[in-house]
Amino acid sequence: MSGLPKRIMEHAEALPEATPLCPAALLHLGNRAAVDQALWRLARAGRLMRICQGVYMRPIETRFGLRAPRVDKALAALSKMWGETIVPCGGAAANRLGLTAQNPVRVVYLTSGPNRRLRLGSSVELRHAPRWQLAAPHCKAGDVIRALAWLGPEEIEDSLEVVLPTLSAADREELAAARAVMPIWMAEPVSARVFAARRTSGGSE
């Protein structure tokens, strides 16, 4: 390997795991057409992974061979690059909170951006979601919102009874603060349960 592909790989190998490589960020190494062609060849040779259109990442070398970047690191990097919120889907949140024993068959995340399919060793689906389902990203209160959205109105009372005792006071306050963006079927029982918990613990509204 020599020339532009070599320079691209030298650049990629100096970057942390899951750093996105985009043609526009490599124009200091060559013109756009040449960079596009070099990235395509490197991906075809297995030196880079094509994550989605126009985005590549370096696979990680281990003693067992090459592996894809960790999904959580890749999504954090893509979220920052695209300026989008990306969070686990409601089914995954419900499973993590102990509200369901089902494991999602597909790896799905919710995003404020467009629908996308990523290739990170296995397929990862990014699914556009309304703003209220993206509230409190990367917080337990946000997991509760997404889990309740997935479970639906029929399950909300039983689910809140299970999950609220597991939340810290700060988590409960964050959940209450998100009521303004929740649909009414969620906001009303959340309000009732959170404020009842406050009274029980000696707090006040």
PDB file of C-alpha atoms in Angstrom:
ATOM      1  CA  MET A   1       0.000   0.000   0.000  1.00  0.00           C
ATOM      2  CA  SER A   2       1.384   3.379  -0.951  1.00  0.00           C
ATOM      3  CA  GLY A   3       0.358   6.882  -1.911  1.00  0.00           C
ATOM      4  CA  LEU A   4      -2.981   8.279  -0.794  1.00  0.00           C
ATOM      5  CA  PRO A   5      -4.374   5.039   0.747  1.00  0.00           C
ATOM      6  CA  LYS A   6      -1.248   4.784   2.908  1.00  0.00           C
ATOM      7  CA  ARG A   7      -1.592   8.396   4.064  1.00  0.00           C
ATOM      8  CA  ILE A   8      -5.268   7.844   4.895  1.00  0.00           C
ATOM      9  CA  MET A   9      -4.439   4.742   6.947  1.00  0.00           C
ATOM     10  CA  GLU A  10      -1.639   6.532   8.795  1.00  0.00           C
ATOM     11  CA  HIS A  11      -4.137   9.278   9.629  1.00  0.00           C
ATOM     12  CA  ALA A  12      -6.797   6.742  10.696  1.00  0.00           C
ATOM     13  CA  GLU A  13      -4.423   4.752  12.895  1.00  0.00           C
ATOM     14  CA  ALA A  14      -3.552   7.882  14.883  1.00  0.00           C
ATOM     15  CA  LEU A  15      -7.215   8.437  15.810  1.00  0.00           C
ATOM     16  CA  PRO A  16      -9.098   6.982  18.815  1.00  0.00           C
ATOM     17  CA  GLU A  17     -11.424   4.013  18.371  1.00  0.00           C
ATOM     18  CA  ALA A  18     -14.690   4.789  16.533  1.00  0.00           C
ATOM     19  CA  THR A  19     -13.559   8.147  15.151  1.00  0.00           C
ATOM     20  CA  PRO A  20     -15.549   8.707  11.933  1.00  0.00           C
ATOM     21  CA  LEU A  21     -13.605   9.220   8.725  1.00  0.00           C
ATOM     22  CA  CYS A  22     -15.414  11.316   6.127  1.00  0.00           C
ATOM     23  CA  PRO A  23     -14.107  12.357   2.713  1.00  0.00           C
ATOM     24  CA  ALA A  24     -14.524  16.066   3.466  1.00  0.00           C
ATOM     25  CA  ALA A  25     -12.225  15.744   6.492  1.00  0.00           C
ATOM     26  CA  LEU A  26      -9.463  14.148   4.408  1.00  0.00           C
ATOM     27  CA  LEU A  27      -9.114  16.738   1.660  1.00  0.00           C
ATOM     28  CA  HIS A  28      -5.770  17.845   3.106  1.00  0.00           C
ATOM     29  CA  LEU A  29      -4.479  14.481   1.847  1.00  0.00           C
ATOM     30  CA  GLY A  30      -5.846  14.623  -1.709  1.00  0.00           C
ATOM     31  CA  ASN A  31      -8.657  15.843  -3.942  1.00  0.00           C
ATOM     32  CA  ARG A  32     -12.223  14.658  -3.375  1.00  0.00           C
ATOM     33  CA  ALA A  33     -12.387  12.148  -6.212  1.00  0.00           C
ATOM     34  CA  ALA A  34      -9.072  10.572  -5.192  1.00  0.00           C
ATOM     35  CA  VAL A  35     -10.094  10.430  -1.515  1.00  0.00           C
ATOM     36  CA  ASP A  36     -13.430   8.797  -2.385  1.00  0.00           C
ATOM     37  CA  GLN A  37     -11.672   6.188  -4.510  1.00  0.00           C
ATOM     38  CA  ALA A  38      -9.029   5.489  -1.856  1.00  0.00           C
ATOM     39  CA  LEU A  39     -11.659   5.050   0.873  1.00  0.00           C
ATOM     40  CA  TRP A  40     -13.640   2.670  -1.334  1.00  0.00           C
ATOM     41  CA  ARG A  41     -10.514   0.587  -2.004  1.00  0.00           C
ATOM     42  CA  LEU A  42      -9.516   0.524   1.668  1.00  0.00           C
ATOM     43  CA  ALA A  43     -13.013  -0.637   2.638  1.00  0.00           C
ATOM     44  CA  ARG A  44     -12.977  -3.300  -0.068  1.00  0.00           C
ATOM     45  CA  ALA A  45      -9.624  -4.541   1.249  1.00  0.00           C
ATOM     46  CA  GLY A  46     -10.932  -4.660   4.838  1.00  0.00           C
ATOM     47  CA  ARG A  47      -8.623  -1.927   6.093  1.00  0.00           C
ATOM     48  CA  LEU A  48     -11.564   0.382   6.819  1.00  0.00           C
ATOM     49  CA  MET A  49     -15.236  -0.281   7.540  1.00  0.00           C
ATOM     50  CA  ARG A  50     -17.921   1.583   5.606  1.00  0.00           C
ATOM     51  CA  ILE A  51     -20.419   2.415   8.361  1.00  0.00           C
ATOM     52  CA  CYS A  52     -22.958   4.178   6.154  1.00  0.00           C
ATOM     53  CA  GLN A  53     -22.879   6.409   3.109  1.00  0.00           C
ATOM     54  CA  GLY A  54     -19.871   8.695   3.343  1.00  0.00           C
ATOM     55  CA  VAL A  55     -18.724   7.487   6.791  1.00  0.00           C
ATOM     56  CA  TYR A  56     -15.890   5.050   7.495  1.00  0.00           C
ATOM     57  CA  MET A  57     -14.180   3.811  10.655  1.00  0.00           C
ATOM     58  CA  ARG A  58     -11.010   1.878  11.331  1.00  0.00           C
ATOM     59  CA  PRO A  59     -11.531  -1.698  12.563  1.00  0.00           C
ATOM     60  CA  ILE A  60      -9.792  -2.498  15.841  1.00  0.00           C
ATOM     61  CA  GLU A  61      -6.979  -5.026  15.818  1.00  0.00           C
ATOM     62  CA  THR A  62      -6.978  -7.561  18.664  1.00  0.00           C
ATOM     63  CA  ARG A  63      -5.042 -10.756  19.290  1.00  0.00           C
ATOM     64  CA  PHE A  64      -8.061 -12.611  17.930  1.00  0.00           C
ATOM     65  CA  GLY A  65      -8.198 -10.554  14.739  1.00  0.00           C
ATOM     66  CA  LEU A  66     -10.083  -7.463  13.638  1.00  0.00           C
ATOM     67  CA  ARG A  67     -13.316  -6.332  15.255  1.00  0.00           C
ATOM     68  CA  ALA A  68     -15.723  -3.493  14.647  1.00  0.00           C
ATOM     69  CA  PRO A  69     -15.580  -0.422  16.895  1.00  0.00           C
ATOM     70  CA  ARG A  70     -17.785  -0.709  19.976  1.00  0.00           C
ATOM     71  CA  VAL A  71     -21.337   0.293  19.147  1.00  0.00           C
ATOM     72  CA  ASP A  72     -21.642   2.703  22.090  1.00  0.00           C
ATOM     73  CA  LYS A  73     -18.428   4.504  21.126  1.00  0.00           C
ATOM     74  CA  ALA A  74     -19.389   4.612  17.455  1.00  0.00           C
ATOM     75  CA  LEU A  75     -22.838   6.030  18.185  1.00  0.00           C
ATOM     76  CA  ALA A  76     -21.428   8.641  20.575  1.00  0.00           C
ATOM     77  CA  ALA A  77     -18.994   9.772  17.878  1.00  0.00           C
ATOM     78  CA  LEU A  78     -21.676   9.836  15.170  1.00  0.00           C
ATOM     79  CA  SER A  79     -24.083  11.692  17.462  1.00  0.00           C
ATOM     80  CA  LYS A  80     -21.461  14.388  17.992  1.00  0.00           C
ATOM     81  CA  MET A  81     -20.522  14.571  14.303  1.00  0.00           C
ATOM     82  CA  TRP A  82     -24.116  14.784  13.066  1.00  0.00           C
ATOM     83  CA  GLY A  83     -25.386  16.935  15.948  1.00  0.00           C
ATOM     84  CA  GLU A  84     -28.151  14.405  16.624  1.00  0.00           C
ATOM     85  CA  THR A  85     -29.502  12.712  19.736  1.00  0.00           C
ATOM     86  CA  ILE A  86     -29.132   8.909  19.593  1.00  0.00           C
ATOM     87  CA  VAL A  87     -30.540   6.722  22.384  1.00  0.00           C
ATOM     88  CA  PRO A  88     -31.455   3.023  22.851  1.00  0.00           C
ATOM     89  CA  CYS A  89     -34.949   2.058  21.707  1.00  0.00           C
ATOM     90  CA  GLY A  90     -37.850   1.573  24.106  1.00  0.00           C
ATOM     91  CA  GLY A  91     -37.685  -2.217  24.032  1.00  0.00           C
ATOM     92  CA  ALA A  92     -34.038  -2.177  25.098  1.00  0.00           C
ATOM     93  CA  ALA A  93     -34.813   0.390  27.821  1.00  0.00           C
ATOM     94  CA  ALA A  94     -37.709  -1.728  29.138  1.00  0.00           C
ATOM     95  CA  ASN A  95     -35.470  -4.793  29.253  1.00  0.00           C
ATOM     96  CA  ARG A  96     -32.736  -2.902  31.114  1.00  0.00           C
ATOM     97  CA  LEU A  97     -35.277  -1.613  33.666  1.00  0.00           C
ATOM     98  CA  GLY A  98     -36.669  -5.093  34.276  1.00  0.00           C
ATOM     99  CA  LEU A  99     -40.063  -4.272  32.743  1.00  0.00           C
ATOM    100  CA  THR A 100     -39.828  -7.016  30.133  1.00  0.00           C
ATOM    101  CA  ALA A 101     -37.829 -10.188  29.648  1.00  0.00           C
ATOM    102  CA  GLN A 102     -37.914  -9.754  25.880  1.00  0.00           C
ATOM    103  CA  ASN A 103     -34.642  -8.957  24.156  1.00  0.00           C
ATOM    104  CA  PRO A 104     -35.065  -6.938  20.954  1.00  0.00           C
ATOM    105  CA  VAL A 105     -34.305  -9.112  17.930  1.00  0.00           C
ATOM    106  CA  ARG A 106     -32.805  -6.204  16.019  1.00  0.00           C
ATOM    107  CA  VAL A 107     -30.389  -3.593  17.329  1.00  0.00           C
ATOM    108  CA  VAL A 108     -32.423  -0.389  17.127  1.00  0.00           C
ATOM    109  CA  TYR A 109     -31.668   3.098  18.403  1.00  0.00           C
ATOM    110  CA  LEU A 110     -33.862   6.184  18.281  1.00  0.00           C
ATOM    111  CA  THR A 111     -32.542   9.376  16.741  1.00  0.00           C
ATOM    112  CA  SER A 112     -33.513  12.981  16.164  1.00  0.00           C
ATOM    113  CA  GLY A 113     -32.055  12.591  12.666  1.00  0.00           C
ATOM    114  CA  PRO A 114     -33.224  10.602   9.656  1.00  0.00           C
ATOM    115  CA  ASN A 115     -33.614   6.845   9.487  1.00  0.00           C
ATOM    116  CA  ARG A 116     -30.296   5.136   8.773  1.00  0.00           C
ATOM    117  CA  ARG A 117     -28.854   1.646   8.748  1.00  0.00           C
ATOM    118  CA  LEU A 118     -25.300   1.326  10.085  1.00  0.00           C
ATOM    119  CA  ARG A 119     -22.893  -1.538   9.572  1.00  0.00           C
ATOM    120  CA  LEU A 120     -20.915  -2.034  12.777  1.00  0.00           C
ATOM    121  CA  GLY A 121     -20.072  -5.709  12.518  1.00  0.00           C
ATOM    122  CA  SER A 122     -23.817  -6.347  12.643  1.00  0.00           C
ATOM    123  CA  SER A 123     -26.619  -4.115  11.411  1.00  0.00           C
ATOM    124  CA  VAL A 124     -27.648  -1.222  13.664  1.00  0.00           C
ATOM    125  CA  GLU A 125     -30.857   0.604  12.788  1.00  0.00           C
ATOM    126  CA  LEU A 126     -31.315   4.291  13.590  1.00  0.00           C
ATOM    127  CA  ARG A 127     -35.013   5.137  13.636  1.00  0.00           C
ATOM    128  CA  HIS A 128     -36.308   8.711  13.690  1.00  0.00           C
ATOM    129  CA  ALA A 129     -38.386   9.392  16.813  1.00  0.00           C
ATOM    130  CA  PRO A 130     -40.473  12.327  18.062  1.00  0.00           C
ATOM    131  CA  ARG A 131     -38.790  14.775  20.413  1.00  0.00           C
ATOM    132  CA  TRP A 132     -40.552  13.547  23.568  1.00  0.00           C
ATOM    133  CA  GLN A 133     -39.144  10.042  23.128  1.00  0.00           C
ATOM    134  CA  LEU A 134     -35.630  11.513  23.099  1.00  0.00           C
ATOM    135  CA  ALA A 135     -36.023  13.453  26.354  1.00  0.00           C
ATOM    136  CA  ALA A 136     -33.377  13.013  29.067  1.00  0.00           C
ATOM    137  CA  PRO A 137     -30.887  11.224  26.801  1.00  0.00           C
ATOM    138  CA  HIS A 138     -28.412   8.864  28.490  1.00  0.00           C
ATOM    139  CA  CYS A 139     -30.255   9.179  31.825  1.00  0.00           C
ATOM    140  CA  LYS A 140     -32.347   6.641  33.710  1.00  0.00           C
ATOM    141  CA  ALA A 141     -35.347   8.987  33.565  1.00  0.00           C
ATOM    142  CA  GLY A 142     -35.048   8.982  29.789  1.00  0.00           C
ATOM    143  CA  ASP A 143     -34.918   5.189  29.779  1.00  0.00           C
ATOM    144  CA  VAL A 144     -38.196   5.196  31.719  1.00  0.00           C
ATOM    145  CA  ILE A 145     -39.851   7.491  29.164  1.00  0.00           C
ATOM    146  CA  ARG A 146     -38.753   5.333  26.241  1.00  0.00           C
ATOM    147  CA  ALA A 147     -39.722   2.115  28.008  1.00  0.00           C
ATOM    148  CA  LEU A 148     -43.197   3.480  28.787  1.00  0.00           C
ATOM    149  CA  ALA A 149     -43.601   4.639  25.184  1.00  0.00           C
ATOM    150  CA  TRP A 150     -42.780   1.123  24.000  1.00  0.00           C
ATOM    151  CA  LEU A 151     -45.056  -0.588  26.543  1.00  0.00           C
ATOM    152  CA  GLY A 152     -47.996   1.724  25.831  1.00  0.00           C
ATOM    153  CA  PRO A 153     -50.902   3.198  27.840  1.00  0.00           C
ATOM    154  CA  GLU A 154     -52.271  -0.164  28.982  1.00  0.00           C
ATOM    155  CA  GLU A 155     -49.062  -1.028  30.850  1.00  0.00           C
ATOM    156  CA  ILE A 156     -48.149   2.346  32.291  1.00  0.00           C
ATOM    157  CA  GLU A 157     -49.612   2.049  35.818  1.00  0.00           C
ATOM    158  CA  ASP A 158     -48.077  -1.358  36.514  1.00  0.00           C
ATOM    159  CA  SER A 159     -44.771  -0.275  34.972  1.00  0.00           C
ATOM    160  CA  LEU A 160     -44.535   2.880  37.072  1.00  0.00           C
ATOM    161  CA  GLU A 161     -45.256   0.855  40.198  1.00  0.00           C
ATOM    162  CA  VAL A 162     -42.267  -1.350  39.385  1.00  0.00           C
ATOM    163  CA  VAL A 163     -39.796   1.247  38.189  1.00  0.00           C
ATOM    164  CA  LEU A 164     -40.352   4.329  40.380  1.00  0.00           C
ATOM    165  CA  PRO A 165     -38.936   2.731  43.569  1.00  0.00           C
ATOM    166  CA  THR A 166     -35.697   2.055  41.665  1.00  0.00           C
ATOM    167  CA  LEU A 167     -35.199   5.721  40.778  1.00  0.00           C
ATOM    168  CA  SER A 168     -33.145   8.142  42.821  1.00  0.00           C
ATOM    169  CA  ALA A 169     -34.719  11.427  43.890  1.00  0.00           C
ATOM    170  CA  ALA A 170     -32.791  13.166  41.104  1.00  0.00           C
ATOM    171  CA  ASP A 171     -34.074  10.653  38.537  1.00  0.00           C
ATOM    172  CA  ARG A 172     -37.663  11.197  39.703  1.00  0.00           C
ATOM    173  CA  GLU A 173     -37.254  14.967  39.447  1.00  0.00           C
ATOM    174  CA  GLU A 174     -35.857  14.621  35.934  1.00  0.00           C
ATOM    175  CA  LEU A 175     -38.772  12.381  34.980  1.00  0.00           C
ATOM    176  CA  ALA A 176     -41.225  14.927  36.388  1.00  0.00           C
ATOM    177  CA  ALA A 177     -39.476  17.754  34.531  1.00  0.00           C
ATOM    178  CA  ALA A 178     -40.057  15.957  31.221  1.00  0.00           C
ATOM    179  CA  ARG A 179     -43.862  15.925  31.669  1.00  0.00           C
ATOM    180  CA  ALA A 180     -44.242  18.977  29.450  1.00  0.00           C
ATOM    181  CA  VAL A 181     -43.165  17.028  26.370  1.00  0.00           C
ATOM    182  CA  MET A 182     -44.929  13.735  27.208  1.00  0.00           C
ATOM    183  CA  PRO A 183     -48.262  12.734  25.679  1.00  0.00           C
ATOM    184  CA  ILE A 184     -51.142  13.166  28.122  1.00  0.00           C
ATOM    185  CA  TRP A 185     -51.564   9.409  28.650  1.00  0.00           C
ATOM    186  CA  MET A 186     -48.048   9.338  30.090  1.00  0.00           C
ATOM    187  CA  ALA A 187     -47.811  12.766  31.733  1.00  0.00           C
ATOM    188  CA  GLU A 188     -50.854  12.326  33.995  1.00  0.00           C
ATOM    189  CA  PRO A 189     -49.874   9.025  35.678  1.00  0.00           C
ATOM    190  CA  VAL A 190     -46.233  10.129  35.921  1.00  0.00           C
ATOM    191  CA  SER A 191     -47.351  13.317  37.722  1.00  0.00           C
ATOM    192  CA  ALA A 192     -49.622  11.430  40.086  1.00  0.00           C
ATOM    193  CA  ARG A 193     -47.023   8.803  40.959  1.00  0.00           C
ATOM    194  CA  VAL A 194     -44.047  11.159  41.308  1.00  0.00           C
ATOM    195  CA  PHE A 195     -45.898  13.633  43.526  1.00  0.00           C
ATOM    196  CA  ALA A 196     -47.338  10.791  45.615  1.00  0.00           C
ATOM    197  CA  ALA A 197     -43.773   9.553  46.138  1.00  0.00           C
ATOM    198  CA  ARG A 198     -42.737  13.060  47.211  1.00  0.00           C
ATOM    199  CA  ARG A 199     -45.496  13.214  49.823  1.00  0.00           C
ATOM    200  CA  THR A 200     -44.612   9.750  51.103  1.00  0.00           C
ATOM    201  CA  SER A 201     -40.973  10.766  51.524  1.00  0.00           C
ATOM    202  CA  GLY A 202     -41.946  13.995  53.270  1.00  0.00           C
ATOM    203  CA  GLY A 203     -41.285  16.300  50.326  1.00  0.00           C
ATOM    204  CA  SER A 204     -43.541  18.975  48.935  1.00  0.00           C
ATOM    205  CA  GLU A 205     -44.506  20.076  45.436  1.00  0.00           C
TER     206      GLU A 205
END
